[in-house]
């Protein structure tokens, strides 16, 4: 609350500022009659606490930090929605920051979290993250940290991940079952642990079950790159008969290329994806995909965070289950 507002309440009621302050906090030394008068006047004057002053006094903000690479992504949008929903139920608000896949921006955002005295942080690391020093400062300040989706590969951190290995195996087995022999597999940034895990699991299935399959691997990150790579392969001599997309942005780029060439799915080219679940429903036929739900990830991450905030036992690694959703694209 503004000090001038406290002063105004004090002047109107003819009592000291400290008495007003204690009355608003239900201090036992203040009479019920005085508390009633102070609170009624505070409501009439639309008096609000100064959150900065409260934070400085209590060293608590009831704010949870969320750091993701970008929010213009349906996966992270639904993740944020789930976390915010649970935060509100527990009396917290959220502060959302984007790293834009820059380690420098990531470090700056973590510093802002510290300055705003957040109570805990959810983080998906950037593609440039190499040092964990900025994150370790949070834990050193007893600020619980839960990594989600894009998580560090080493260290004693609390992590909540999708079933990356299972998802990639399920995709590979579906492609083999459909007897596809020339596969264009589009994975995310090669520096990310989830890309490593999915790529290794995907290729291992083919090594064991269909070693003769021709697999062409690329790592586009955004819609434009995915579209460009797809166009190049679809117009080449080694044209794939199926395209695997590791995420929704890659899928959008692939479908843009397919539409540009006026190809039919699945007659001319088959498509299968790992997806949050919404984007595949926008196409006709719907895209067969392994669902990796950002909303479910947010719910699991929230559970771990609130356990940590209550000093209860939390799992250091939580895996969120995935499932195959049939469409008509393969």
C-alpha positions as YAML, in Angstrom:
chain: A
units: angstrom
residues:
- id: 1
  name: UNK
  ca: [0.00, 0.00, 0.00]
- id: 2
  name: UNK
  ca: [1.18, 3.54, -0.51]
- id: 3
  name: UNK
  ca: [2.51, 5.25, 2.62]
- id: 4
  name: UNK
  ca: [0.39, 8.31, 1.69]
- id: 5
  name: UNK
  ca: [-2.71, 6.10, 1.84]
- id: 6
  name: UNK
  ca: [-1.83, 4.85, 5.28]
- id: 7
  name: UNK
  ca: [-1.33, 8.45, 6.28]
- id: 8
  name: UNK
  ca: [-4.71, 9.40, 4.83]
- id: 9
  name: UNK
  ca: [-6.46, 6.67, 6.83]
- id: 10
  name: UNK
  ca: [-4.60, 7.83, 9.90]
- id: 11
  name: UNK
  ca: [-5.63, 11.49, 9.41]
- id: 12
  name: UNK
  ca: [-9.28, 10.72, 8.76]
- id: 13
  name: UNK
  ca: [-9.62, 8.44, 11.78]
- id: 14
  name: UNK
  ca: [-7.38, 10.51, 14.08]
- id: 15
  name: UNK
  ca: [-5.15, 7.56, 15.01]
- id: 16
  name: UNK
  ca: [-1.50, 6.79, 14.38]
- id: 17
  name: UNK
  ca: [-0.20, 5.23, 11.18]
- id: 18
  name: UNK
  ca: [1.14, 2.26, 13.15]
- id: 19
  name: UNK
  ca: [-2.31, 1.66, 14.67]
- id: 20
  name: UNK
  ca: [-3.86, 1.71, 11.19]
- id: 21
  name: UNK
  ca: [-1.25, -0.72, 9.92]
- id: 22
  name: UNK
  ca: [-1.74, -3.13, 12.83]
- id: 23
  name: UNK
  ca: [-5.52, -2.93, 12.52]
- id: 24
  name: UNK
  ca: [-5.33, -3.95, 8.87]
- id: 25
  name: UNK
  ca: [-3.21, -6.93, 9.88]
- id: 26
  name: UNK
  ca: [-5.66, -8.00, 12.62]
- id: 27
  name: UNK
  ca: [-3.08, -7.43, 15.36]
- id: 28
  name: UNK
  ca: [-4.41, -8.70, 18.72]
- id: 29
  name: UNK
  ca: [-3.49, -5.45, 20.51]
- id: 30
  name: UNK
  ca: [-6.00, -3.50, 18.43]
- id: 31
  name: UNK
  ca: [-9.64, -3.49, 19.53]
- id: 32
  name: UNK
  ca: [-12.34, -5.00, 17.37]
- id: 33
  name: UNK
  ca: [-14.07, -1.60, 17.09]
- id: 34
  name: UNK
  ca: [-10.91, 0.10, 15.78]
- id: 35
  name: UNK
  ca: [-10.25, -2.71, 13.33]
- id: 36
  name: UNK
  ca: [-13.80, -2.38, 12.02]
- id: 37
  name: UNK
  ca: [-13.49, 1.39, 11.50]
- id: 38
  name: UNK
  ca: [-10.10, 1.08, 9.78]
- id: 39
  name: UNK
  ca: [-11.18, -1.71, 7.45]
- id: 40
  name: UNK
  ca: [-14.43, 0.02, 6.48]
- id: 41
  name: UNK
  ca: [-12.57, 3.22, 5.61]
- id: 42
  name: UNK
  ca: [-9.89, 1.24, 3.73]
- id: 43
  name: UNK
  ca: [-12.61, -0.31, 1.57]
- id: 44
  name: UNK
  ca: [-14.22, 3.08, 0.98]
- id: 45
  name: UNK
  ca: [-10.88, 4.58, -0.13]
- id: 46
  name: UNK
  ca: [-10.03, 1.48, -2.23]
- id: 47
  name: UNK
  ca: [-6.90, 0.99, -0.20]
- id: 48
  name: UNK
  ca: [-4.53, -1.73, -1.54]
- id: 49
  name: UNK
  ca: [-1.35, -3.22, -0.05]
- id: 50
  name: UNK
  ca: [1.95, -2.25, -1.60]
- id: 51
  name: UNK
  ca: [3.18, -5.63, -2.86]
- id: 52
  name: UNK
  ca: [6.81, -4.49, -2.96]
- id: 53
  name: UNK
  ca: [6.72, -3.46, 0.68]
- id: 54
  name: UNK
  ca: [5.12, -6.77, 1.66]
- id: 55
  name: UNK
  ca: [7.78, -8.68, -0.25]
- id: 56
  name: UNK
  ca: [10.59, -6.79, 1.42]
- id: 57
  name: UNK
  ca: [9.09, -7.41, 4.84]
- id: 58
  name: UNK
  ca: [8.26, -11.09, 4.40]
- id: 59
  name: UNK
  ca: [10.81, -12.05, 1.72]
- id: 60
  name: UNK
  ca: [7.88, -13.81, 0.02]
- id: 61
  name: UNK
  ca: [6.09, -12.79, -3.15]
- id: 62
  name: UNK
  ca: [3.66, -15.67, -3.81]
- id: 63
  name: UNK
  ca: [4.91, -15.50, -7.40]
- id: 64
  name: UNK
  ca: [6.14, -18.50, -9.38]
- id: 65
  name: UNK
  ca: [8.47, -17.96, -12.32]
- id: 66
  name: UNK
  ca: [7.99, -19.72, -15.66]
- id: 67
  name: UNK
  ca: [10.85, -19.63, -18.15]
- id: 68
  name: UNK
  ca: [10.26, -21.16, -21.59]
- id: 69
  name: UNK
  ca: [11.98, -20.70, -24.96]
- id: 70
  name: UNK
  ca: [8.87, -19.09, -26.46]
- id: 71
  name: UNK
  ca: [5.18, -18.74, -25.75]
- id: 72
  name: UNK
  ca: [4.08, -18.73, -29.41]
- id: 73
  name: UNK
  ca: [4.03, -22.50, -29.29]
- id: 74
  name: UNK
  ca: [0.89, -24.45, -28.45]
- id: 75
  name: UNK
  ca: [2.85, -26.94, -26.31]
- id: 76
  name: UNK
  ca: [4.26, -24.25, -24.00]
- id: 77
  name: UNK
  ca: [1.03, -22.26, -24.13]
- id: 78
  name: UNK
  ca: [-0.90, -25.26, -22.75]
- id: 79
  name: UNK
  ca: [1.89, -25.96, -20.24]
- id: 80
  name: UNK
  ca: [1.66, -22.39, -18.93]
- id: 81
  name: UNK
  ca: [-2.13, -22.66, -18.76]
- id: 82
  name: UNK
  ca: [-1.90, -25.76, -16.53]
- id: 83
  name: UNK
  ca: [0.70, -24.22, -14.21]
- id: 84
  name: UNK
  ca: [-1.20, -20.93, -13.89]
- id: 85
  name: UNK
  ca: [-4.40, -22.84, -13.13]
- id: 86
  name: UNK
  ca: [-2.79, -24.77, -10.27]
- id: 87
  name: UNK
  ca: [-0.85, -21.73, -9.04]
- id: 88
  name: UNK
  ca: [-4.06, -19.74, -8.67]
- id: 89
  name: UNK
  ca: [-5.69, -22.55, -6.69]
- id: 90
  name: UNK
  ca: [-2.75, -22.45, -4.28]
- id: 91
  name: UNK
  ca: [-2.80, -18.67, -3.92]
- id: 92
  name: UNK
  ca: [0.09, -17.92, -6.28]
- id: 93
  name: UNK
  ca: [0.43, -15.84, -9.43]
- id: 94
  name: UNK
  ca: [2.91, -16.48, -12.24]
- id: 95
  name: UNK
  ca: [5.62, -14.43, -13.92]
- id: 96
  name: UNK
  ca: [6.27, -15.66, -17.47]
- id: 97
  name: UNK
  ca: [9.55, -15.03, -19.31]
- id: 98
  name: UNK
  ca: [10.91, -16.17, -22.69]
- id: 99
  name: UNK
  ca: [14.54, -17.04, -23.36]
- id: 100
  name: UNK
  ca: [14.17, -16.90, -27.15]
- id: 101
  name: UNK
  ca: [16.72, -19.73, -27.07]
- id: 102
  name: UNK
  ca: [19.43, -17.30, -25.94]
- id: 103
  name: UNK
  ca: [21.64, -18.19, -22.97]
- id: 104
  name: UNK
  ca: [22.18, -14.47, -22.25]
- id: 105
  name: UNK
  ca: [18.46, -13.69, -22.18]
- id: 106
  name: UNK
  ca: [17.92, -16.81, -20.08]
- id: 107
  name: UNK
  ca: [20.45, -15.61, -17.47]
- id: 108
  name: UNK
  ca: [18.91, -12.12, -17.42]
- id: 109
  name: UNK
  ca: [15.45, -13.56, -16.88]
- id: 110
  name: UNK
  ca: [16.65, -15.71, -14.01]
- id: 111
  name: UNK
  ca: [18.17, -12.61, -12.43]
- id: 112
  name: UNK
  ca: [14.79, -10.86, -12.77]
- id: 113
  name: UNK
  ca: [13.16, -13.81, -11.03]
- id: 114
  name: UNK
  ca: [15.59, -13.42, -8.13]
- id: 115
  name: UNK
  ca: [14.99, -9.68, -7.90]
- id: 116
  name: UNK
  ca: [11.25, -10.26, -7.82]
- id: 117
  name: UNK
  ca: [11.72, -12.81, -5.05]
- id: 118
  name: UNK
  ca: [9.83, -15.58, -6.80]
- id: 119
  name: UNK
  ca: [9.02, -18.57, -4.64]
- id: 120
  name: UNK
  ca: [9.87, -21.19, -7.27]
- id: 121
  name: UNK
  ca: [10.80, -21.50, -10.95]
- id: 122
  name: UNK
  ca: [9.72, -23.80, -13.78]
- id: 123
  name: UNK
  ca: [12.29, -23.81, -16.57]
- id: 124
  name: UNK
  ca: [12.82, -25.29, -20.03]
- id: 125
  name: UNK
  ca: [16.42, -24.60, -20.97]
- id: 126
  name: UNK
  ca: [17.49, -22.80, -24.15]
- id: 127
  name: UNK
  ca: [19.35, -24.44, -27.03]
- id: 128
  name: UNK
  ca: [22.41, -22.36, -26.07]
- id: 129
  name: UNK
  ca: [22.51, -23.37, -22.41]
- id: 130
  name: UNK
  ca: [25.85, -24.88, -21.45]
- id: 131
  name: UNK
  ca: [26.52, -23.60, -17.93]
- id: 132
  name: UNK
  ca: [23.99, -24.20, -15.17]
- id: 133
  name: UNK
  ca: [25.47, -21.52, -12.92]
- id: 134
  name: UNK
  ca: [22.54, -19.10, -13.27]
- id: 135
  name: UNK
  ca: [20.08, -21.88, -12.36]
- id: 136
  name: UNK
  ca: [22.21, -23.07, -9.45]
- id: 137
  name: UNK
  ca: [21.98, -19.59, -7.90]
- id: 138
  name: UNK
  ca: [18.25, -20.17, -7.45]
- id: 139
  name: UNK
  ca: [18.71, -23.41, -5.52]
- id: 140
  name: UNK
  ca: [21.47, -21.75, -3.45]
- id: 141
  name: UNK
  ca: [18.87, -19.14, -2.44]
- id: 142
  name: UNK
  ca: [16.43, -21.94, -1.50]
- id: 143
  name: UNK
  ca: [14.22, -21.17, -4.51]
- id: 144
  name: UNK
  ca: [12.87, -24.53, -5.73]
- id: 145
  name: UNK
  ca: [13.58, -25.24, -9.38]
- id: 146
  name: UNK
  ca: [11.72, -27.74, -11.58]
- id: 147
  name: UNK
  ca: [13.01, -28.33, -15.11]
- id: 148
  name: UNK
  ca: [10.42, -29.31, -17.71]
- id: 149
  name: UNK
  ca: [10.51, -30.77, -21.23]
- id: 150
  name: UNK
  ca: [13.96, -29.38, -22.15]
- id: 151
  name: UNK
  ca: [15.96, -30.53, -19.17]
- id: 152
  name: UNK
  ca: [19.67, -30.76, -18.29]
- id: 153
  name: UNK
  ca: [21.20, -34.14, -19.04]
- id: 154
  name: UNK
  ca: [23.39, -34.18, -15.93]
- id: 155
  name: UNK
  ca: [23.17, -32.92, -12.36]
- id: 156
  name: UNK
  ca: [20.90, -33.54, -9.39]
- id: 157
  name: UNK
  ca: [17.96, -31.50, -10.65]
- id: 158
  name: UNK
  ca: [14.22, -32.03, -10.40]
- id: 159
  name: UNK
  ca: [12.96, -32.84, -13.89]
- id: 160
  name: UNK
  ca: [9.54, -33.49, -15.42]
- id: 161
  name: UNK
  ca: [9.73, -34.86, -18.97]
- id: 162
  name: UNK
  ca: [7.57, -36.34, -21.64]
- id: 163
  name: UNK
  ca: [8.05, -40.04, -22.43]
- id: 164
  name: UNK
  ca: [10.55, -39.13, -25.15]
- id: 165
  name: UNK
  ca: [12.07, -42.57, -25.66]
- id: 166
  name: UNK
  ca: [8.70, -44.33, -25.71]
- id: 167
  name: UNK
  ca: [7.22, -41.73, -28.09]
- id: 168
  name: UNK
  ca: [10.02, -42.11, -30.63]
- id: 169
  name: UNK
  ca: [9.84, -45.92, -30.49]
- id: 170
  name: UNK
  ca: [6.09, -45.82, -31.03]
- id: 171
  name: UNK
  ca: [6.54, -43.59, -34.09]
- id: 172
  name: UNK
  ca: [9.21, -45.90, -35.56]
- id: 173
  name: UNK
  ca: [7.14, -49.03, -34.97]
- id: 174
  name: UNK
  ca: [4.12, -47.42, -36.65]
- id: 175
  name: UNK
  ca: [6.20, -46.50, -39.72]
- id: 176
  name: UNK
  ca: [7.56, -50.04, -39.96]
- id: 177
  name: UNK
  ca: [4.08, -51.51, -39.53]
- id: 178
  name: UNK
  ca: [2.89, -49.40, -42.49]
- id: 179
  name: UNK
  ca: [5.80, -50.79, -44.56]
- id: 180
  name: UNK
  ca: [7.37, -47.42, -45.36]
- id: 181
  name: UNK
  ca: [10.91, -47.71, -46.71]
- id: 182
  name: UNK
  ca: [12.17, -44.15, -47.31]
- id: 183
  name: UNK
  ca: [11.83, -42.02, -44.18]
- id: 184
  name: UNK
  ca: [12.50, -38.30, -43.81]
- id: 185
  name: UNK
  ca: [12.90, -37.82, -40.05]
- id: 186
  name: UNK
  ca: [12.85, -34.21, -38.89]
- id: 187
  name: UNK
  ca: [14.14, -33.75, -35.35]
- id: 188
  name: UNK
  ca: [14.57, -30.63, -33.21]
- id: 189
  name: UNK
  ca: [17.75, -28.85, -32.22]
- id: 190
  name: UNK
  ca: [20.61, -31.38, -31.85]
- id: 191
  name: UNK
  ca: [21.84, -29.76, -28.61]
- id: 192
  name: UNK
  ca: [18.67, -30.66, -26.70]
- id: 193
  name: UNK
  ca: [18.53, -33.78, -24.56]
- id: 194
  name: UNK
  ca: [15.04, -34.65, -25.79]
- id: 195
  name: UNK
  ca: [16.29, -34.57, -29.41]
- id: 196
  name: UNK
  ca: [19.13, -36.93, -28.51]
- id: 197
  name: UNK
  ca: [16.81, -39.31, -26.68]
- id: 198
  name: UNK
  ca: [14.20, -39.37, -29.44]
- id: 199
  name: UNK
  ca: [16.74, -39.76, -32.24]
- id: 200
  name: UNK
  ca: [18.56, -42.62, -30.54]
- id: 201
  name: UNK
  ca: [15.33, -44.48, -29.70]
- id: 202
  name: UNK
  ca: [13.92, -43.92, -33.21]
- id: 203
  name: UNK
  ca: [16.98, -45.18, -35.07]
- id: 204
  name: UNK
  ca: [17.48, -48.12, -32.68]
- id: 205
  name: UNK
  ca: [14.04, -49.51, -33.57]
- id: 206
  name: UNK
  ca: [14.93, -49.44, -37.27]
- id: 207
  name: UNK
  ca: [18.34, -51.04, -36.62]
- id: 208
  name: UNK
  ca: [16.63, -53.94, -34.88]
- id: 209
  name: UNK
  ca: [13.40, -54.33, -36.85]
- id: 210
  name: UNK
  ca: [13.94, -52.85, -40.34]
- id: 211
  name: UNK
  ca: [17.64, -52.24, -41.08]
- id: 212
  name: UNK
  ca: [17.00, -51.92, -44.83]
- id: 213
  name: UNK
  ca: [14.88, -48.78, -44.36]
- id: 214
  name: UNK
  ca: [16.47, -45.63, -45.76]
- id: 215
  name: UNK
  ca: [16.34, -42.95, -43.03]
- id: 216
  name: UNK
  ca: [17.26, -39.34, -43.87]
- id: 217
  name: UNK
  ca: [17.70, -37.18, -40.76]
- id: 218
  name: UNK
  ca: [17.50, -33.39, -40.57]
- id: 219
  name: UNK
  ca: [17.24, -30.90, -37.68]
- id: 220
  name: UNK
  ca: [15.04, -27.95, -38.66]
- id: 221
  name: UNK
  ca: [13.85, -25.86, -35.70]
- id: 222
  name: UNK
  ca: [11.16, -23.54, -37.04]
- id: 223
  name: UNK
  ca: [8.33, -23.59, -39.57]
- id: 224
  name: UNK
  ca: [10.30, -21.93, -42.37]
- id: 225
  name: UNK
  ca: [13.26, -24.31, -42.08]
- id: 226
  name: UNK
  ca: [10.97, -27.34, -41.98]
- id: 227
  name: UNK
  ca: [9.16, -26.20, -45.10]
- id: 228
  name: UNK
  ca: [12.43, -25.59, -46.96]
- id: 229
  name: UNK
  ca: [13.92, -28.98, -46.01]
- id: 230
  name: UNK
  ca: [10.71, -30.81, -46.92]
- id: 231
  name: UNK
  ca: [10.48, -29.13, -50.33]
- id: 232
  name: UNK
  ca: [14.08, -30.09, -51.07]
- id: 233
  name: UNK
  ca: [13.52, -33.77, -50.30]
- id: 234
  name: UNK
  ca: [10.13, -34.03, -51.99]
- id: 235
  name: UNK
  ca: [11.67, -32.63, -55.18]
- id: 236
  name: UNK
  ca: [14.78, -34.84, -55.03]
- id: 237
  name: UNK
  ca: [15.59, -38.24, -56.50]
- id: 238
  name: UNK
  ca: [15.35, -39.83, -53.04]
- id: 239
  name: UNK
  ca: [11.80, -38.73, -52.37]
- id: 240
  name: UNK
  ca: [10.52, -40.08, -49.03]
- id: 241
  name: UNK
  ca: [7.32, -42.07, -48.70]
- id: 242
  name: UNK
  ca: [6.79, -40.87, -45.11]
- id: 243
  name: UNK
  ca: [7.84, -37.80, -43.12]
- id: 244
  name: UNK
  ca: [8.24, -37.87, -39.35]
- id: 245
  name: UNK
  ca: [7.91, -34.52, -37.54]
- id: 246
  name: UNK
  ca: [9.31, -34.25, -34.01]
- id: 247
  name: UNK
  ca: [7.06, -31.35, -33.01]
- id: 248
  name: UNK
  ca: [4.19, -29.09, -34.01]
- id: 249
  name: UNK
  ca: [6.24, -26.29, -35.59]
- id: 250
  name: UNK
  ca: [8.04, -28.84, -37.75]
- id: 251
  name: UNK
  ca: [4.69, -30.38, -38.69]
- id: 252
  name: UNK
  ca: [3.30, -27.02, -39.82]
- id: 253
  name: UNK
  ca: [6.32, -26.45, -42.07]
- id: 254
  name: UNK
  ca: [6.02, -29.93, -43.56]
- id: 255
  name: UNK
  ca: [2.33, -29.51, -44.31]
- id: 256
  name: UNK
  ca: [3.01, -26.09, -45.90]
- id: 257
  name: UNK
  ca: [5.46, -27.78, -48.27]
- id: 258
  name: UNK
  ca: [3.05, -30.61, -49.08]
- id: 259
  name: UNK
  ca: [0.28, -28.15, -49.86]
- id: 260
  name: UNK
  ca: [2.66, -26.04, -51.95]
- id: 261
  name: UNK
  ca: [3.36, -29.07, -54.15]
- id: 262
  name: UNK
  ca: [-0.34, -29.98, -54.20]
- id: 263
  name: UNK
  ca: [0.38, -33.48, -52.86]
- id: 264
  name: UNK
  ca: [-2.25, -35.66, -51.22]
- id: 265
  name: UNK
  ca: [-1.87, -37.17, -47.76]
- id: 266
  name: UNK
  ca: [-1.48, -40.14, -47.44]
- id: 267
  name: UNK
  ca: [-1.72, -41.13, -51.12]
- id: 268
  name: UNK
  ca: [1.32, -39.15, -52.31]
- id: 269
  name: UNK
  ca: [3.15, -38.80, -49.01]
- id: 270
  name: UNK
  ca: [2.48, -40.13, -45.49]
- id: 271
  name: UNK
  ca: [2.98, -37.96, -42.40]
- id: 272
  name: UNK
  ca: [3.33, -38.85, -38.73]
- id: 273
  name: UNK
  ca: [4.23, -36.57, -35.83]
- id: 274
  name: UNK
  ca: [4.88, -36.07, -32.16]
- id: 275
  name: UNK
  ca: [2.43, -33.37, -31.11]
- id: 276
  name: UNK
  ca: [0.69, -31.57, -28.29]
- id: 277
  name: UNK
  ca: [-2.51, -32.75, -29.98]
- id: 278
  name: UNK
  ca: [-4.20, -29.67, -31.43]
- id: 279
  name: UNK
  ca: [-2.29, -28.94, -34.66]
- id: 280
  name: UNK
  ca: [-2.88, -32.45, -36.16]
- id: 281
  name: UNK
  ca: [-6.65, -31.87, -35.97]
- id: 282
  name: UNK
  ca: [-6.42, -28.86, -38.31]
- id: 283
  name: UNK
  ca: [-5.65, -30.99, -41.37]
- id: 284
  name: UNK
  ca: [-7.75, -33.28, -43.52]
- id: 285
  name: UNK
  ca: [-7.09, -36.10, -42.98]
- id: 286
  name: UNK
  ca: [-6.07, -35.58, -39.35]
- id: 287
  name: UNK
  ca: [-2.41, -36.33, -38.70]
- id: 288
  name: UNK
  ca: [-1.56, -39.56, -36.90]
- id: 289
  name: UNK
  ca: [0.56, -38.52, -33.92]
- id: 290
  name: UNK
  ca: [1.95, -39.50, -30.56]
- id: 291
  name: UNK
  ca: [0.39, -37.07, -28.13]
- id: 292
  name: UNK
  ca: [2.78, -35.31, -25.76]
- id: 293
  name: UNK
  ca: [0.55, -32.99, -23.78]
- id: 294
  name: UNK
  ca: [1.94, -29.70, -22.50]
- id: 295
  name: UNK
  ca: [-1.10, -29.45, -20.23]
- id: 296
  name: UNK
  ca: [-0.37, -32.82, -18.61]
- id: 297
  name: UNK
  ca: [3.29, -31.81, -18.27]
- id: 298
  name: UNK
  ca: [2.21, -28.63, -16.48]
- id: 299
  name: UNK
  ca: [0.02, -30.54, -14.07]
- id: 300
  name: UNK
  ca: [2.81, -32.97, -13.16]
- id: 301
  name: UNK
  ca: [5.34, -30.16, -12.81]
- id: 302
  name: UNK
  ca: [2.97, -28.22, -10.55]
- id: 303
  name: UNK
  ca: [2.61, -31.23, -8.28]
- id: 304
  name: UNK
  ca: [6.36, -31.49, -7.90]
- id: 305
  name: UNK
  ca: [6.75, -27.75, -7.32]
- id: 306
  name: UNK
  ca: [4.14, -27.58, -4.56]
- id: 307
  name: UNK
  ca: [5.66, -30.61, -2.89]
- id: 308
  name: UNK
  ca: [9.00, -28.83, -2.85]
- id: 309
  name: UNK
  ca: [7.45, -25.60, -1.57]
- id: 310
  name: UNK
  ca: [5.93, -27.59, 1.30]
- id: 311
  name: UNK
  ca: [9.24, -29.39, 1.93]
- id: 312
  name: UNK
  ca: [7.60, -32.69, 1.06]
- id: 313
  name: UNK
  ca: [9.32, -35.50, -0.81]
- id: 314
  name: UNK
  ca: [9.30, -34.98, -4.58]
- id: 315
  name: UNK
  ca: [10.47, -37.25, -7.39]
- id: 316
  name: UNK
  ca: [13.68, -36.08, -9.04]
- id: 317
  name: UNK
  ca: [12.51, -37.47, -12.38]
- id: 318
  name: UNK
  ca: [8.89, -37.69, -13.47]
- id: 319
  name: UNK
  ca: [7.88, -39.07, -16.87]
- id: 320
  name: UNK
  ca: [4.55, -37.99, -18.40]
- id: 321
  name: UNK
  ca: [2.96, -40.78, -20.45]
- id: 322
  name: UNK
  ca: [2.32, -40.50, -24.20]
- id: 323
  name: UNK
  ca: [-0.17, -42.26, -26.46]
- id: 324
  name: UNK
  ca: [-0.67, -42.89, -30.17]
- id: 325
  name: UNK
  ca: [-3.63, -41.01, -31.68]
- id: 326
  name: UNK
  ca: [-4.74, -42.43, -35.00]
- id: 327
  name: UNK
  ca: [-5.47, -40.11, -37.90]
- id: 328
  name: UNK
  ca: [-5.62, -40.79, -41.60]
- id: 329
  name: UNK
  ca: [-2.18, -39.54, -42.61]
- id: 330
  name: UNK
  ca: [-0.24, -42.80, -42.78]
...
